[in-house]
mmCIF file of C-alpha atoms and ligand atoms in Angstrom:
data_model
loop_
_atom_site.group_PDB
_atom_site.id
_atom_site.type_symbol
_atom_site.label_atom_id
_atom_site.label_comp_id
_atom_site.label_asym_id
_atom_site.label_seq_id
_atom_site.Cartn_x
_atom_site.Cartn_y
_atom_site.Cartn_z
ATOM 1 C CA UNK A 22 -264.952 -20.883 139.427
ATOM 2 C CA UNK A 23 -265.210 -24.297 137.997
ATOM 3 C CA UNK A 24 -268.451 -25.341 138.831
ATOM 4 C CA UNK A 25 -268.968 -28.924 140.930
ATOM 5 C CA UNK A 26 -270.416 -30.635 137.971
ATOM 6 C CA UNK A 27 -271.483 -34.108 139.531
ATOM 7 C CA UNK A 28 -272.713 -32.417 142.673
ATOM 8 C CA UNK A 29 -276.616 -32.059 141.219
ATOM 9 C CA UNK A 30 -276.978 -35.491 139.428
ATOM 10 C CA UNK A 31 -278.212 -38.518 141.059
ATOM 11 C CA UNK A 32 -277.989 -42.241 140.845
ATOM 12 C CA UNK A 33 -275.408 -43.470 138.123
ATOM 13 C CA UNK A 34 -273.911 -40.143 138.261
ATOM 14 C CA UNK A 35 -273.297 -40.766 142.047
ATOM 15 C CA UNK A 36 -271.526 -43.884 141.728
ATOM 16 C CA UNK A 37 -269.278 -42.577 139.186
ATOM 17 C CA UNK A 38 -268.363 -39.747 141.163
ATOM 18 C CA UNK A 39 -267.807 -42.148 144.175
ATOM 19 C CA UNK A 40 -265.619 -44.338 141.624
ATOM 20 C CA UNK A 41 -264.226 -41.343 140.929
ATOM 21 C CA UNK A 42 -262.742 -40.724 144.472
ATOM 22 C CA UNK A 43 -261.712 -44.354 144.946
ATOM 23 C CA UNK A 44 -259.418 -43.800 141.856
ATOM 24 C CA UNK A 45 -257.764 -40.541 143.106
ATOM 25 C CA UNK A 46 -257.145 -42.497 146.712
ATOM 26 C CA UNK A 47 -255.469 -45.029 144.588
ATOM 27 C CA UNK A 48 -252.962 -42.691 142.907
ATOM 28 C CA UNK A 49 -251.949 -40.762 146.506
ATOM 29 C CA UNK A 50 -248.586 -40.990 146.120
ATOM 30 C CA UNK A 51 -246.532 -41.911 149.623
ATOM 31 C CA UNK A 52 -243.252 -39.930 148.692
ATOM 32 C CA UNK A 53 -244.266 -37.662 146.153
ATOM 33 C CA UNK A 54 -241.306 -35.417 145.741
ATOM 34 C CA UNK A 55 -238.742 -38.403 145.460
ATOM 35 C CA UNK A 56 -240.955 -39.853 142.234
ATOM 36 C CA UNK A 57 -240.156 -36.625 140.425
ATOM 37 C CA UNK A 58 -237.252 -37.086 137.824
ATOM 38 C CA UNK A 59 -235.609 -34.073 137.494
ATOM 39 C CA UNK A 60 -232.324 -33.197 135.000
ATOM 40 C CA UNK A 61 -229.848 -32.823 136.889
ATOM 41 C CA UNK A 62 -231.441 -34.397 140.062
ATOM 42 C CA UNK A 63 -231.851 -32.306 143.161
ATOM 43 C CA UNK A 64 -228.541 -32.163 144.635
ATOM 44 C CA UNK A 65 -228.465 -32.522 147.524
ATOM 45 C CA UNK A 66 -231.159 -34.648 148.289
ATOM 46 C CA UNK A 67 -234.041 -32.266 149.443
ATOM 47 C CA UNK A 68 -236.076 -34.634 150.934
ATOM 48 C CA UNK A 69 -233.349 -35.255 153.479
ATOM 49 C CA UNK A 70 -235.354 -32.929 155.521
ATOM 50 C CA UNK A 71 -238.365 -34.903 155.660
ATOM 51 C CA UNK A 72 -238.888 -36.889 158.731
ATOM 52 C CA UNK A 73 -239.035 -40.629 157.707
ATOM 53 C CA UNK A 74 -242.386 -42.208 159.244
ATOM 54 C CA UNK A 75 -241.440 -44.343 162.468
ATOM 55 C CA UNK A 76 -238.727 -42.252 162.900
ATOM 56 C CA UNK A 77 -237.731 -40.018 166.018
ATOM 57 C CA UNK A 78 -237.235 -36.445 165.659
ATOM 58 C CA UNK A 79 -234.203 -35.192 167.412
ATOM 59 C CA UNK A 80 -234.283 -31.288 167.143
ATOM 60 C CA UNK A 81 -230.667 -31.007 167.961
ATOM 61 C CA UNK A 82 -229.666 -33.297 165.135
ATOM 62 C CA UNK A 83 -230.870 -30.629 162.761
ATOM 63 C CA UNK A 84 -228.871 -27.453 162.001
ATOM 64 C CA UNK A 85 -231.043 -24.504 161.787
ATOM 65 C CA UNK A 86 -228.165 -22.489 160.084
ATOM 66 C CA UNK A 87 -227.520 -24.858 157.279
ATOM 67 C CA UNK A 88 -227.437 -23.680 153.643
ATOM 68 C CA UNK A 89 -225.416 -26.294 151.642
ATOM 69 C CA UNK A 90 -222.988 -24.850 149.378
ATOM 70 C CA UNK A 91 -224.950 -21.341 149.151
ATOM 71 C CA UNK A 92 -223.314 -18.643 150.838
ATOM 72 C CA UNK A 93 -225.979 -15.962 150.613
ATOM 73 C CA UNK A 94 -229.453 -14.626 149.363
ATOM 74 C CA UNK A 95 -228.046 -13.507 145.959
ATOM 75 C CA UNK A 96 -226.913 -17.362 145.339
ATOM 76 C CA UNK A 97 -230.575 -18.400 145.906
ATOM 77 C CA UNK A 98 -232.296 -15.611 143.833
ATOM 78 C CA UNK A 99 -232.402 -17.696 140.515
ATOM 79 C CA UNK A 100 -233.005 -21.057 142.066
ATOM 80 C CA UNK A 101 -235.687 -19.733 143.904
ATOM 81 C CA UNK A 102 -237.433 -17.927 141.063
ATOM 82 C CA UNK A 103 -237.467 -20.970 139.204
ATOM 83 C CA UNK A 104 -239.322 -22.968 142.013
ATOM 84 C CA UNK A 105 -241.866 -20.176 142.010
ATOM 85 C CA UNK A 106 -242.566 -20.554 138.441
ATOM 86 C CA UNK A 107 -242.726 -24.148 138.756
ATOM 87 C CA UNK A 108 -245.405 -23.860 141.641
ATOM 88 C CA UNK A 109 -247.527 -20.993 139.486
ATOM 89 C CA UNK A 110 -247.191 -23.325 136.328
ATOM 90 C CA UNK A 111 -248.874 -26.329 138.491
ATOM 91 C CA UNK A 112 -250.990 -24.394 140.195
ATOM 92 C CA UNK A 113 -252.952 -23.274 137.315
ATOM 93 C CA UNK A 114 -253.258 -27.199 136.336
ATOM 94 C CA UNK A 115 -254.545 -28.257 139.713
ATOM 95 C CA UNK A 116 -257.190 -25.207 139.597
ATOM 96 C CA UNK A 117 -258.012 -25.977 136.043
ATOM 97 C CA UNK A 118 -258.174 -29.949 136.839
ATOM 98 C CA UNK A 119 -260.426 -29.717 139.623
ATOM 99 C CA UNK A 120 -260.087 -33.023 141.072
ATOM 100 C CA UNK A 121 -257.519 -32.638 143.847
ATOM 101 C CA UNK A 122 -255.979 -30.119 146.341
ATOM 102 C CA UNK A 123 -252.673 -29.596 148.152
ATOM 103 C CA UNK A 124 -252.740 -28.403 152.233
ATOM 104 C CA UNK A 125 -249.632 -26.660 153.407
ATOM 105 C CA UNK A 126 -249.191 -26.504 157.080
ATOM 106 C CA UNK A 127 -246.769 -23.989 158.396
ATOM 107 C CA UNK A 128 -245.468 -24.380 162.367
ATOM 108 C CA UNK A 129 -242.665 -22.611 164.025
ATOM 109 C CA UNK A 130 -241.519 -21.129 167.552
ATOM 110 C CA UNK A 131 -242.507 -17.451 167.452
ATOM 111 C CA UNK A 132 -240.672 -15.213 164.773
ATOM 112 C CA UNK A 133 -239.677 -18.817 162.855
ATOM 113 C CA UNK A 134 -240.676 -17.089 159.745
ATOM 114 C CA UNK A 135 -244.337 -18.383 158.905
ATOM 115 C CA UNK A 136 -245.449 -15.042 157.769
ATOM 116 C CA UNK A 137 -242.098 -14.448 155.454
ATOM 117 C CA UNK A 138 -242.295 -17.685 154.132
ATOM 118 C CA UNK A 139 -245.784 -17.623 152.794
ATOM 119 C CA UNK A 140 -244.528 -14.147 151.013
ATOM 120 C CA UNK A 141 -241.436 -15.474 149.858
ATOM 121 C CA UNK A 142 -242.601 -18.587 148.220
ATOM 122 C CA UNK A 143 -246.228 -17.697 146.638
ATOM 123 C CA UNK A 144 -245.022 -14.558 144.899
ATOM 124 C CA UNK A 145 -246.524 -14.759 141.553
ATOM 125 C CA UNK A 146 -249.291 -17.431 142.334
ATOM 126 C CA UNK A 147 -252.413 -16.888 140.960
ATOM 127 C CA UNK A 148 -254.110 -15.645 144.139
ATOM 128 C CA UNK A 149 -257.974 -16.943 143.026
ATOM 129 C CA UNK A 150 -256.237 -20.416 143.697
ATOM 130 C CA UNK A 151 -254.667 -20.026 146.901
ATOM 131 C CA UNK A 152 -256.079 -19.400 150.306
ATOM 132 C CA UNK A 153 -254.108 -18.857 153.829
ATOM 133 C CA UNK A 154 -255.944 -19.546 156.742
ATOM 134 C CA UNK A 155 -254.363 -18.187 160.048
ATOM 135 C CA UNK A 156 -255.351 -19.679 163.259
ATOM 136 C CA UNK A 157 -255.128 -18.074 166.505
ATOM 137 C CA UNK A 158 -256.175 -18.485 169.884
ATOM 138 C CA UNK A 159 -260.038 -20.089 169.645
ATOM 139 C CA UNK A 160 -263.006 -18.141 169.854
ATOM 140 C CA UNK A 161 -265.741 -19.571 172.644
ATOM 141 C CA UNK A 162 -267.837 -21.090 169.595
ATOM 142 C CA UNK A 163 -264.668 -22.838 168.335
ATOM 143 C CA UNK A 164 -264.042 -24.076 172.178
ATOM 144 C CA UNK A 165 -267.100 -25.316 172.305
ATOM 145 C CA UNK A 166 -266.815 -28.023 169.382
ATOM 146 C CA UNK A 167 -264.591 -30.498 168.937
ATOM 147 C CA UNK A 168 -260.591 -29.571 168.248
ATOM 148 C CA UNK A 169 -260.626 -30.399 164.714
ATOM 149 C CA UNK A 170 -263.755 -28.247 163.695
ATOM 150 C CA UNK A 171 -262.529 -24.712 162.931
ATOM 151 C CA UNK A 172 -259.417 -26.689 161.023
ATOM 152 C CA UNK A 173 -261.973 -28.992 158.766
ATOM 153 C CA UNK A 174 -263.872 -26.175 157.625
ATOM 154 C CA UNK A 175 -260.686 -24.518 156.152
ATOM 155 C CA UNK A 176 -259.323 -27.484 154.420
ATOM 156 C CA UNK A 177 -258.915 -26.778 150.727
ATOM 157 C CA UNK A 178 -261.547 -27.256 148.183
ATOM 158 C CA UNK A 179 -260.830 -29.297 144.748
ATOM 159 C CA UNK A 180 -258.322 -27.302 142.577
ATOM 160 C CA UNK A 181 -257.016 -25.314 145.605
ATOM 161 C CA UNK A 182 -254.012 -24.625 147.879
ATOM 162 C CA UNK A 183 -254.538 -24.172 150.697
ATOM 163 C CA UNK A 184 -252.082 -22.723 153.749
ATOM 164 C CA UNK A 185 -252.588 -23.422 157.060
ATOM 165 C CA UNK A 186 -250.468 -20.651 159.309
ATOM 166 C CA UNK A 187 -250.578 -22.185 162.536
ATOM 167 C CA UNK A 188 -252.925 -25.351 162.794
ATOM 168 C CA UNK A 189 -254.628 -28.347 164.242
ATOM 169 C CA UNK A 190 -250.921 -28.799 165.368
ATOM 170 C CA UNK A 191 -251.504 -26.027 168.155
ATOM 171 C CA UNK A 192 -253.878 -28.243 169.917
ATOM 172 C CA UNK A 193 -250.535 -30.507 170.793
ATOM 173 C CA UNK A 194 -248.283 -28.020 171.251
ATOM 174 C CA UNK A 195 -249.044 -24.463 173.103
ATOM 175 C CA UNK A 196 -252.291 -26.433 174.235
ATOM 176 C CA UNK A 197 -250.043 -28.952 176.197
ATOM 177 C CA UNK A 198 -247.202 -26.568 177.140
ATOM 178 C CA UNK A 199 -249.403 -23.988 178.626
ATOM 179 C CA UNK A 200 -251.451 -26.854 179.879
ATOM 180 C CA UNK A 201 -255.064 -25.546 178.780
ATOM 181 C CA UNK A 202 -256.070 -29.082 178.782
ATOM 182 C CA UNK A 203 -255.123 -32.259 180.423
ATOM 183 C CA UNK A 204 -252.759 -34.512 179.153
ATOM 184 C CA UNK A 205 -255.527 -37.090 179.098
ATOM 185 C CA UNK A 206 -257.284 -34.581 176.426
ATOM 186 C CA UNK A 207 -254.093 -33.903 174.392
ATOM 187 C CA UNK A 208 -252.537 -37.013 174.211
ATOM 188 C CA UNK A 209 -254.834 -39.027 171.854
ATOM 189 C CA UNK A 210 -254.748 -36.387 169.486
ATOM 190 C CA UNK A 211 -251.713 -37.542 167.968
ATOM 191 C CA UNK A 212 -254.038 -40.347 166.718
ATOM 192 C CA UNK A 213 -256.855 -37.970 165.536
ATOM 193 C CA UNK A 214 -254.498 -35.774 163.863
ATOM 194 C CA UNK A 215 -253.350 -38.449 162.278
ATOM 195 C CA UNK A 216 -256.754 -40.014 161.018
ATOM 196 C CA UNK A 217 -258.140 -36.228 160.104
ATOM 197 C CA UNK A 218 -255.258 -36.255 157.503
ATOM 198 C CA UNK A 219 -255.663 -39.724 156.499
ATOM 199 C CA UNK A 220 -259.010 -38.854 155.749
ATOM 200 C CA UNK A 221 -258.233 -35.567 153.457
ATOM 201 C CA UNK A 222 -255.760 -37.537 151.791
ATOM 202 C CA UNK A 223 -258.158 -40.114 150.629
ATOM 203 C CA UNK A 224 -260.698 -37.462 149.728
ATOM 204 C CA UNK A 225 -257.800 -36.432 147.129
ATOM 205 C CA UNK A 226 -255.866 -33.775 149.395
ATOM 206 C CA UNK A 227 -252.203 -34.055 149.252
ATOM 207 C CA UNK A 228 -250.942 -32.693 152.933
ATOM 208 C CA UNK A 229 -247.453 -31.301 153.505
ATOM 209 C CA UNK A 230 -246.147 -30.161 156.587
ATOM 210 C CA UNK A 231 -243.197 -27.953 157.372
ATOM 211 C CA UNK A 232 -241.944 -26.911 160.788
ATOM 212 C CA UNK A 233 -239.439 -24.003 160.537
ATOM 213 C CA UNK A 234 -236.735 -24.403 162.891
ATOM 214 C CA UNK A 235 -234.702 -21.545 164.194
ATOM 215 C CA UNK A 236 -232.403 -21.181 166.662
ATOM 216 C CA UNK A 237 -232.970 -19.926 170.128
ATOM 217 C CA UNK A 238 -230.140 -17.308 169.283
ATOM 218 C CA UNK A 239 -231.894 -16.501 166.032
ATOM 219 C CA UNK A 240 -234.987 -15.729 167.707
ATOM 220 C CA UNK A 241 -233.369 -13.177 170.045
ATOM 221 C CA UNK A 242 -231.915 -11.328 167.180
ATOM 222 C CA UNK A 243 -235.466 -11.417 165.365
ATOM 223 C CA UNK A 244 -237.411 -10.294 168.856
ATOM 224 C CA UNK A 245 -234.387 -7.453 168.950
ATOM 225 C CA UNK A 246 -234.948 -6.311 165.897
ATOM 226 C CA UNK A 247 -238.864 -6.214 165.807
ATOM 227 C CA UNK A 248 -238.185 -3.661 169.002
ATOM 228 C CA UNK A 249 -235.745 -1.772 167.172
ATOM 229 C CA UNK A 250 -237.778 -1.154 163.964
ATOM 230 C CA UNK A 251 -240.760 1.184 164.368
ATOM 231 C CA UNK A 252 -242.107 -0.763 161.225
ATOM 232 C CA UNK A 253 -241.503 -4.411 162.978
ATOM 233 C CA UNK A 254 -242.655 -3.109 166.635
ATOM 234 C CA UNK A 255 -246.556 -3.660 166.187
ATOM 235 C CA UNK A 256 -245.461 -7.542 165.898
ATOM 236 C CA UNK A 257 -243.734 -7.731 169.172
ATOM 237 C CA UNK A 258 -245.840 -8.602 172.400
ATOM 238 C CA UNK A 259 -244.709 -8.907 175.714
ATOM 239 C CA UNK A 260 -246.267 -12.370 175.951
ATOM 240 C CA UNK A 261 -243.486 -13.461 173.102
ATOM 241 C CA UNK A 262 -240.866 -13.126 176.171
ATOM 242 C CA UNK A 263 -243.290 -15.665 177.965
ATOM 243 C CA UNK A 264 -243.205 -17.874 175.377
ATOM 244 C CA UNK A 265 -239.268 -17.974 174.630
ATOM 245 C CA UNK A 266 -239.014 -18.900 178.393
ATOM 246 C CA UNK A 267 -240.923 -22.002 177.611
ATOM 247 C CA UNK A 268 -238.224 -22.659 174.832
ATOM 248 C CA UNK A 269 -237.327 -26.320 176.191
ATOM 249 C CA UNK A 270 -240.876 -27.350 176.651
ATOM 250 C CA UNK A 271 -241.724 -26.085 173.030
ATOM 251 C CA UNK A 272 -238.918 -27.822 171.380
ATOM 252 C CA UNK A 273 -239.989 -31.241 173.169
ATOM 253 C CA UNK A 274 -243.628 -30.533 172.145
ATOM 254 C CA UNK A 275 -242.714 -30.258 168.669
ATOM 255 C CA UNK A 276 -240.183 -33.209 168.731
ATOM 256 C CA UNK A 277 -243.096 -35.703 169.887
ATOM 257 C CA UNK A 278 -245.787 -34.077 167.486
ATOM 258 C CA UNK A 279 -243.735 -34.541 164.615
ATOM 259 C CA UNK A 280 -242.454 -37.879 165.788
ATOM 260 C CA UNK A 281 -245.723 -38.962 166.457
ATOM 261 C CA UNK A 282 -247.610 -37.609 162.807
ATOM 262 C CA UNK A 283 -245.117 -37.771 160.466
ATOM 263 C CA UNK A 284 -246.740 -40.560 158.251
ATOM 264 C CA UNK A 285 -246.801 -41.994 154.644
ATOM 265 C CA UNK A 286 -249.678 -40.049 153.716
ATOM 266 C CA UNK A 287 -248.713 -36.861 155.486
ATOM 267 C CA UNK A 288 -245.192 -36.125 156.142
ATOM 268 C CA UNK A 289 -243.398 -33.844 158.370
ATOM 269 C CA UNK A 290 -240.307 -31.801 157.100
ATOM 270 C CA UNK A 291 -238.012 -29.789 159.307
ATOM 271 C CA UNK A 292 -236.146 -26.780 157.413
ATOM 272 C CA UNK A 293 -233.112 -25.333 158.510
ATOM 273 C CA UNK A 294 -234.959 -21.847 158.930
ATOM 274 C CA UNK A 295 -232.152 -19.263 160.594
ATOM 275 C CA UNK A 296 -231.333 -18.120 156.792
ATOM 276 C CA UNK A 297 -234.804 -16.787 155.783
ATOM 277 C CA UNK A 298 -233.538 -17.225 151.835
ATOM 278 C CA UNK A 299 -232.635 -20.967 152.178
ATOM 279 C CA UNK A 300 -235.670 -21.845 154.077
ATOM 280 C CA UNK A 301 -237.633 -20.095 151.021
ATOM 281 C CA UNK A 302 -235.590 -22.432 148.879
ATOM 282 C CA UNK A 303 -236.142 -25.463 150.307
ATOM 283 C CA UNK A 304 -239.963 -25.255 150.953
ATOM 284 C CA UNK A 305 -240.594 -23.801 147.437
ATOM 285 C CA UNK A 306 -238.478 -26.578 146.104
ATOM 286 C CA UNK A 307 -240.463 -29.035 148.182
ATOM 287 C CA UNK A 308 -243.936 -27.502 147.169
ATOM 288 C CA UNK A 309 -243.044 -27.655 143.462
ATOM 289 C CA UNK A 310 -241.680 -31.116 143.747
ATOM 290 C CA UNK A 311 -244.837 -32.652 145.399
ATOM 291 C CA UNK A 312 -247.119 -30.658 142.771
ATOM 292 C CA UNK A 313 -245.175 -31.966 140.191
ATOM 293 C CA UNK A 314 -245.689 -35.684 141.558
ATOM 294 C CA UNK A 315 -249.485 -34.825 142.065
ATOM 295 C CA UNK A 316 -249.032 -34.259 137.768
ATOM 296 C CA UNK A 317 -252.081 -32.369 137.534
ATOM 297 C CA UNK A 318 -253.339 -31.947 134.053
ATOM 298 C CA UNK A 319 -255.579 -29.305 132.043
ATOM 299 C CA UNK A 320 -258.732 -30.986 131.456
ATOM 300 C CA UNK A 321 -259.552 -32.028 127.871
ATOM 301 C CA UNK A 322 -261.394 -29.288 125.658
ATOM 302 C CA UNK A 323 -264.939 -30.214 124.346
ATOM 303 C CA UNK A 324 -264.592 -32.454 121.141
ATOM 304 C CA UNK A 325 -264.630 -30.509 117.881
ATOM 305 C CA UNK A 326 -263.418 -27.171 119.223
ATOM 306 C CA UNK A 327 -260.890 -27.471 116.289
ATOM 307 C CA UNK A 328 -263.731 -26.131 113.855
ATOM 308 C CA UNK A 329 -265.039 -23.613 116.200
ATOM 309 C CA UNK A 330 -265.019 -19.851 114.554
ATOM 310 C CA UNK A 331 -265.874 -17.183 117.252
ATOM 311 C CA UNK A 332 -268.274 -14.811 115.130
ATOM 312 C CA UNK A 333 -267.824 -10.904 114.622
HETATM 313 P P1 AMP B 7 -249.749 -14.963 166.012
HETATM 314 O O1 AMP B 7 -249.509 -16.113 165.237
HETATM 315 O O2 AMP B 7 -248.390 -13.994 166.629
HETATM 316 O O3 AMP B 7 -250.535 -14.022 165.734
HETATM 317 O O4 AMP B 7 -250.205 -15.434 167.466
HETATM 318 C C1 AMP B 7 -251.269 -16.474 167.676
HETATM 319 C C2 AMP B 7 -251.532 -16.779 169.153
HETATM 320 O O5 AMP B 7 -252.645 -17.809 168.863
HETATM 321 C C3 AMP B 7 -250.190 -17.865 169.404
HETATM 322 O O6 AMP B 7 -249.988 -16.919 170.746
HETATM 323 C C4 AMP B 7 -250.561 -19.119 169.344
HETATM 324 O O7 AMP B 7 -250.386 -19.726 170.603
HETATM 325 C C5 AMP B 7 -252.340 -19.138 169.650
HETATM 326 N N1 AMP B 7 -252.828 -20.104 169.286
HETATM 327 C C6 AMP B 7 -253.036 -20.492 167.966
HETATM 328 N N2 AMP B 7 -254.011 -21.457 167.899
HETATM 329 C C7 AMP B 7 -254.187 -21.886 169.343
HETATM 330 C C8 AMP B 7 -254.690 -23.056 169.804
HETATM 331 N N3 AMP B 7 -255.453 -23.811 169.398
HETATM 332 N N4 AMP B 7 -255.056 -22.814 171.410
HETATM 333 C C9 AMP B 7 -254.804 -21.815 171.695
HETATM 334 N N5 AMP B 7 -253.800 -20.949 171.243
HETATM 335 C C10 AMP B 7 -253.526 -20.668 170.204
HETATM 336 MG MG1 MG B 8 -246.760 -13.335 167.793
#
């Protein structure tokens, strides 16, 4: 692992480090993927899945089955491979640069494809620079702290890509739908979340949030296939049917969370996810474009290395 470098030094070095942090804040991009010049330009404009700050998300307006002109999985094999290669290359630079980081938040209804997205998009990316944190129902110790405690601890270190499989958004989703706390407790959390994400951004972390959007029919098919396939049955829990009965409540909670928390510094993307292969393509492309806009660079080599001869 690259080491922290400046952390052990005092005085001037600390000030230099603080200045560096301010520099980073100044370079945070607000519409990162739109700054990427791609030839030919992306067609169609992938950021159309982005929910613009200040707008109100209506999930009924987003077709979960959309796939542009692609018809089948085979059609996206090459474009997906290209996006994975871009991610792998940019990740290597981000890691070597060791100044900034990327946080990817994945949220979805049950069976929405969070695990499949991680598997499908991050193939070929160096595991050393990537981490996944999966959040389940909180432990007693976690409940004894403020709700962000367990998430903040897992925020990415410099150079890293961190994936949140479920996230701090559960505290305004399942917690709201299942009435685990009163509204007076969960409602102020939107603002707290926005401030938390802004604090991460100011410290050099780019925050990307994906809602994998499936239809109720597609969830039925996926639950049925979990029941039918002995190798998938372990994933099925009777509780999933109780959650499914709350479909409309979850939808409302998702619409509110996304609308309240899509910000210039941490936008939400609502991804059509009935077709797994199309979902993977769009997520991979958005991640690659965002990393490209961050433009991570390999650090300069020590001066004079050109003349170095490695002894026998
Ligand atoms: P799974 O993703 O199928 O492994 O399930 C994880 C479970 O943890 C889901 O039922 C979530 O609703 C639940 N969960 C995750 N985060 C929270 C939270 N903050 N509060 C309550 N339940 C949660
Ligand atoms: Mg589950």
